[in-house]
mmCIF file of C-alpha atoms and ligand atoms in Angstrom:
data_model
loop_
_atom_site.group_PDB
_atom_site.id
_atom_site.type_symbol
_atom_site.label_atom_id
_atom_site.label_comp_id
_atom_site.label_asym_id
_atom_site.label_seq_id
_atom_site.Cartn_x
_atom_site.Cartn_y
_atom_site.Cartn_z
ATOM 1 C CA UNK A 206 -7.535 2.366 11.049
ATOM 2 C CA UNK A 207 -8.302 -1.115 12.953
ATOM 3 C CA UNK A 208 -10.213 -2.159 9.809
ATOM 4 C CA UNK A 209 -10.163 -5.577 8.311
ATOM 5 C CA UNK A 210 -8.984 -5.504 4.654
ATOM 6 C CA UNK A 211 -11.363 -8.054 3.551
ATOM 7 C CA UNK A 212 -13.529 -7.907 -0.465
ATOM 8 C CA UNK A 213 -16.054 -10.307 -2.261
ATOM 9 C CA UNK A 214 -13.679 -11.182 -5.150
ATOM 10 C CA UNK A 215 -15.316 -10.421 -8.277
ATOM 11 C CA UNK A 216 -13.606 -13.713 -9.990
ATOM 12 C CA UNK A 217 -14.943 -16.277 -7.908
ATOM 13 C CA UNK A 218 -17.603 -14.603 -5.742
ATOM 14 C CA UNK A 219 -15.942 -15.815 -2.434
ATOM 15 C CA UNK A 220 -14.772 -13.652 0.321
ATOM 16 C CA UNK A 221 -11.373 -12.616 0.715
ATOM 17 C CA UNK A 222 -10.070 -11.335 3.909
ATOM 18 C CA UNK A 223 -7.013 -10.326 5.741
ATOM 19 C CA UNK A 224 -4.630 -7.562 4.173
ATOM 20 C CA UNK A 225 -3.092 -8.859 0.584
ATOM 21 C CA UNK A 226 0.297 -10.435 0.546
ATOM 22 C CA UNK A 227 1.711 -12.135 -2.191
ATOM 23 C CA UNK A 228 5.520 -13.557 -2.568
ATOM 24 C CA UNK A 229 7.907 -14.771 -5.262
ATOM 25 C CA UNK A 230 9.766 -17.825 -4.590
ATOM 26 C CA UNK A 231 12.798 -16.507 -6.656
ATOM 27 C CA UNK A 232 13.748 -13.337 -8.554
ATOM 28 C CA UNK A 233 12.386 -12.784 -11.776
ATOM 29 C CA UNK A 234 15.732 -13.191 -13.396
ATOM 30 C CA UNK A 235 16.702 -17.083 -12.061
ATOM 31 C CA UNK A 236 12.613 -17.810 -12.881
ATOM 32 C CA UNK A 237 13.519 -16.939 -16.654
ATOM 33 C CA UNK A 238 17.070 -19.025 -16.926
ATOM 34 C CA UNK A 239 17.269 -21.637 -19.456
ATOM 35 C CA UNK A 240 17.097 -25.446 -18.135
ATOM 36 C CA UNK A 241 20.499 -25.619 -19.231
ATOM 37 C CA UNK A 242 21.704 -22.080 -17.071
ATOM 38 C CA UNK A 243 20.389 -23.686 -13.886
ATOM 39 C CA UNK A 244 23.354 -24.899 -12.966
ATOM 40 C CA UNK A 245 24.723 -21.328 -12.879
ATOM 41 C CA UNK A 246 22.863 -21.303 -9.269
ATOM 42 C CA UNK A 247 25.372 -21.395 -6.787
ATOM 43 C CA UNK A 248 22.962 -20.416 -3.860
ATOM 44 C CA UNK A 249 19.017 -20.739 -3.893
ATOM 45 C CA UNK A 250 17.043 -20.153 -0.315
ATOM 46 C CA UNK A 251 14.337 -18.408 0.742
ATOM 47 C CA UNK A 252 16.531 -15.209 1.408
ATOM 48 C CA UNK A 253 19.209 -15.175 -0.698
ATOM 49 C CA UNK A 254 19.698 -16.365 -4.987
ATOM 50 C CA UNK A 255 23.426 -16.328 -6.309
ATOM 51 C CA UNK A 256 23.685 -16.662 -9.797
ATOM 52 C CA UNK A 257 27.155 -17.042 -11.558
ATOM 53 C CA UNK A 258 26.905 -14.944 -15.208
ATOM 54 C CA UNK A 259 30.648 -15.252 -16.433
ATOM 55 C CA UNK A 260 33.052 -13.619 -13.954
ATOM 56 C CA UNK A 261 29.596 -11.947 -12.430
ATOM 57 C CA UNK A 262 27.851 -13.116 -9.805
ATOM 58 C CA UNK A 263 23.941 -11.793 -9.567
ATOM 59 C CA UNK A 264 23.145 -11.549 -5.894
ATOM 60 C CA UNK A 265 19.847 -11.231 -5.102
ATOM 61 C CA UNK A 266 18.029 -10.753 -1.407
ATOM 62 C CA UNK A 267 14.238 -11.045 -0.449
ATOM 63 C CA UNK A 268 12.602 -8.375 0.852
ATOM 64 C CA UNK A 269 9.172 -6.806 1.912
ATOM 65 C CA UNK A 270 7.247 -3.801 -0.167
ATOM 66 C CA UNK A 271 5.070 -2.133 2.052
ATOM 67 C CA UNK A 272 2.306 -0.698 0.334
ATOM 68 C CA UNK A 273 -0.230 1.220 1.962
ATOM 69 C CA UNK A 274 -3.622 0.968 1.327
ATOM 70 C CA UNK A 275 -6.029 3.937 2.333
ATOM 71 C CA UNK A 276 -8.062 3.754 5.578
ATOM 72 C CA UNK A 277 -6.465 0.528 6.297
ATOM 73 C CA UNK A 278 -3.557 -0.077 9.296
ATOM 74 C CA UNK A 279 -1.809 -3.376 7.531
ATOM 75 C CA UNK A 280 -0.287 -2.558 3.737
ATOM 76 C CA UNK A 281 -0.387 -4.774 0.760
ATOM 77 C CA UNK A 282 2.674 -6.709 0.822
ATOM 78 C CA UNK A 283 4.771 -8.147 -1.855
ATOM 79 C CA UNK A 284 7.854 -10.627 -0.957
ATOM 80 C CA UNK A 285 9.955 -9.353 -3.573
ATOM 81 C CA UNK A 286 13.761 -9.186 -4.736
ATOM 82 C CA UNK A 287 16.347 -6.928 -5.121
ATOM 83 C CA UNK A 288 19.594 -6.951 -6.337
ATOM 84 C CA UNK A 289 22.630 -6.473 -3.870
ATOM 85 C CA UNK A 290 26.266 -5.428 -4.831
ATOM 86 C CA UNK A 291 28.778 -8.179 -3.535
ATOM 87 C CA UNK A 292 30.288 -5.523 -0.996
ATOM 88 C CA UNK A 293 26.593 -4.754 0.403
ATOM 89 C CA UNK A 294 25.847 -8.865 0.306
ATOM 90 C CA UNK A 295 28.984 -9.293 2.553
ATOM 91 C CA UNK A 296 27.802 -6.426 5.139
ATOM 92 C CA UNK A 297 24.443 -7.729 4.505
ATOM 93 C CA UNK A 298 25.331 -11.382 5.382
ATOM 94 C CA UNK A 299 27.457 -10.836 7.985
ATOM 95 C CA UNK A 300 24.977 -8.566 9.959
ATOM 96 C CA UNK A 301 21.968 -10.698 9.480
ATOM 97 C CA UNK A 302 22.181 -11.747 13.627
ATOM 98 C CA UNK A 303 23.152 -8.290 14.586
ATOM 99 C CA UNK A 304 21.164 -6.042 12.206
ATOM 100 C CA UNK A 305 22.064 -2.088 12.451
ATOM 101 C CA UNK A 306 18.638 -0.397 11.732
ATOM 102 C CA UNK A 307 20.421 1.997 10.201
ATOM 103 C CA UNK A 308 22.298 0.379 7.296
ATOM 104 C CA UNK A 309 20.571 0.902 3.758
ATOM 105 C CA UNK A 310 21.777 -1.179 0.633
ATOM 106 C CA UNK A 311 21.312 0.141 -2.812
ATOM 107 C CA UNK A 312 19.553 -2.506 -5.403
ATOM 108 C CA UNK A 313 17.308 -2.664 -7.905
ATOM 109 C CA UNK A 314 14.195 -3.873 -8.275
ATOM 110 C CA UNK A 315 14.437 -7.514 -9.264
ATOM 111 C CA UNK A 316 10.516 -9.167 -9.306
ATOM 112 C CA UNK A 317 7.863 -8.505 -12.140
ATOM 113 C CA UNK A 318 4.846 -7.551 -10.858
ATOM 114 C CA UNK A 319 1.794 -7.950 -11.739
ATOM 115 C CA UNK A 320 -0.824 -5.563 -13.250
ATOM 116 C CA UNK A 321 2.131 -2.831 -13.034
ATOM 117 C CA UNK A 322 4.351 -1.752 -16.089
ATOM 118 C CA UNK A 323 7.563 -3.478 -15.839
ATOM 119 C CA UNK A 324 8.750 -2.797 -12.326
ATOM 120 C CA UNK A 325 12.529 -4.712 -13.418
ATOM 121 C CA UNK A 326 15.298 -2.499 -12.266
ATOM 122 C CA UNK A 327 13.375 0.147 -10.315
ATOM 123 C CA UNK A 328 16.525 1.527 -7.995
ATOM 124 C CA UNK A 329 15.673 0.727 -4.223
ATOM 125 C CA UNK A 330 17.009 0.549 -1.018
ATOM 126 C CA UNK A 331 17.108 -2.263 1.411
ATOM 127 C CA UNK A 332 16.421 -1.479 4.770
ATOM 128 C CA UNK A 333 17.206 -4.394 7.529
ATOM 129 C CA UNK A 334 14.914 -4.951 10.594
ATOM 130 C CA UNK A 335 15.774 -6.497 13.669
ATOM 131 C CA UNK A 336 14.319 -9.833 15.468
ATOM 132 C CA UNK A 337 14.367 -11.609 12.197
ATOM 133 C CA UNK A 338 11.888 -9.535 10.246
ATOM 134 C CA UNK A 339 12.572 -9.209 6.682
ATOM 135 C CA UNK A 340 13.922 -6.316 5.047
ATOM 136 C CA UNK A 341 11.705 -3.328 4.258
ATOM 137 C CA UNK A 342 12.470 -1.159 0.889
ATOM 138 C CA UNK A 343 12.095 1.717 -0.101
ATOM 139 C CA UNK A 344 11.793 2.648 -3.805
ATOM 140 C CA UNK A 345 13.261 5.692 -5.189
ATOM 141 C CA UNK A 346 10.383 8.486 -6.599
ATOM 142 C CA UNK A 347 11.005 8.315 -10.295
ATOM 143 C CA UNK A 348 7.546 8.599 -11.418
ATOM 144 C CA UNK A 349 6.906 4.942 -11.774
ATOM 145 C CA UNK A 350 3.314 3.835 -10.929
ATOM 146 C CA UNK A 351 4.756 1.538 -8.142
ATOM 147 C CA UNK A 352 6.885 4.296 -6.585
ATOM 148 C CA UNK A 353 4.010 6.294 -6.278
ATOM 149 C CA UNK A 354 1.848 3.758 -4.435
ATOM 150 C CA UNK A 355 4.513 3.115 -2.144
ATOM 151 C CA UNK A 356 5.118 6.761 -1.228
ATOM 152 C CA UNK A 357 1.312 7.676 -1.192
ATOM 153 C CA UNK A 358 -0.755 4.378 -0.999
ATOM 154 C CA UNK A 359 -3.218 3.573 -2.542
ATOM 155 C CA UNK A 360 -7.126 2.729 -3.154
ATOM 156 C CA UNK A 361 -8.933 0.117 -1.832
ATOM 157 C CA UNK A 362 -10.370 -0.474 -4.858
ATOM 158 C CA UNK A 363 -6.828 -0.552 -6.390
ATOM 159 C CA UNK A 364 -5.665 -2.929 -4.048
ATOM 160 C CA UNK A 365 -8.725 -5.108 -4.311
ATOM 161 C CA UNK A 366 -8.218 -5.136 -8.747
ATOM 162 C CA UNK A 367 -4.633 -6.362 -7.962
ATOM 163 C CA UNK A 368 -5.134 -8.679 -5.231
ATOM 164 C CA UNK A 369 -7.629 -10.818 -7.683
ATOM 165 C CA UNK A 370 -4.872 -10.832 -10.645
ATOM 166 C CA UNK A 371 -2.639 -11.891 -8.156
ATOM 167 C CA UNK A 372 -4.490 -14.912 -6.858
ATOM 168 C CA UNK A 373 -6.450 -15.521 -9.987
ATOM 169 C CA UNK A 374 -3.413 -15.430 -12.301
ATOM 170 C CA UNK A 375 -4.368 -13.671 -14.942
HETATM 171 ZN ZN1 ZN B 39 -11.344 -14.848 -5.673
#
């Protein structure tokens, strides 16, 4: 299991190597607001969207699906978001520098992923992880496609087919 994940990339014939990882920059849901509903942001970073909707707010955290991928010791990993409760964002936020392994938040799944069906609102839970890694989550079994990779892994050949659409945008 010490093998490099590594493919020749049937879209552009080069070499791609090291185990897939691909991030979104924001959640699928701010990506899609009107120019004029931007303003509705009242907190955009790197680990954290808040999104005023009325008397709503959307909070949103970033966090790491762990995929794994047969035969191979590193997963395919997408930086994806989920959507917190404000009770959970407070415990969330407030434990960030003092993270108890054992807290779990509810969410659900708030990035669209590629080559899956629509993976919007998949329930999940957030798991914290200390020394500053990001969040791990685990998806609930429901039958989705997505649920099922993360529970069971999958292919190399699967992981390969959605590592070009990811960097090949397609
Ligand atoms: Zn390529």
């Amino acid at each position: 299991m010490t093998e490099i994940f590594s493919f020749k990339c049937s879209r552009c014939g080069n070499t791609h190597e090291g185990s897939p990882s691909f991030a979104f920059a924001a959640p699928t849901y701010v990506s899609q607001l009107h120019e004029s509903q931007q303003k509705n942001i009242i907190e955009a970073g790197t680990d954290l969207f808040r999104v005023k909707d009325g008397e709503h707010v959307h909070n949103f955290v970033r966090v790491c699906l762990e995929v794994p991928i047969y035969g191979y010791s590193q997963p395919f990993i997408w930086g994806v978001w989920v959507s917190l409760s404000e009770k959970s964002l407070e415990r969330y936020v407030s434990s960030w520098n003092d993270v108890d392994e054992s807290d779990m938040y509810f969410g659900w799944f708030s990035s669209k992923l590629p080559y899956y069906d629509n993976t919007l609102s998949l329930p999940a839970k957030v798991r914290p992880r200390k020394n500053g890694i990001r969040p791990y989550l685990q998806l609930e079994q429901d039958g989705h496609e997505l649920a099922n990779d993360w529970c069971t892994g999958m292919s190399f050949e699967k992981a390969q087919r959605i590592a070009e659409i990811c960097m090949h945008h397609d």
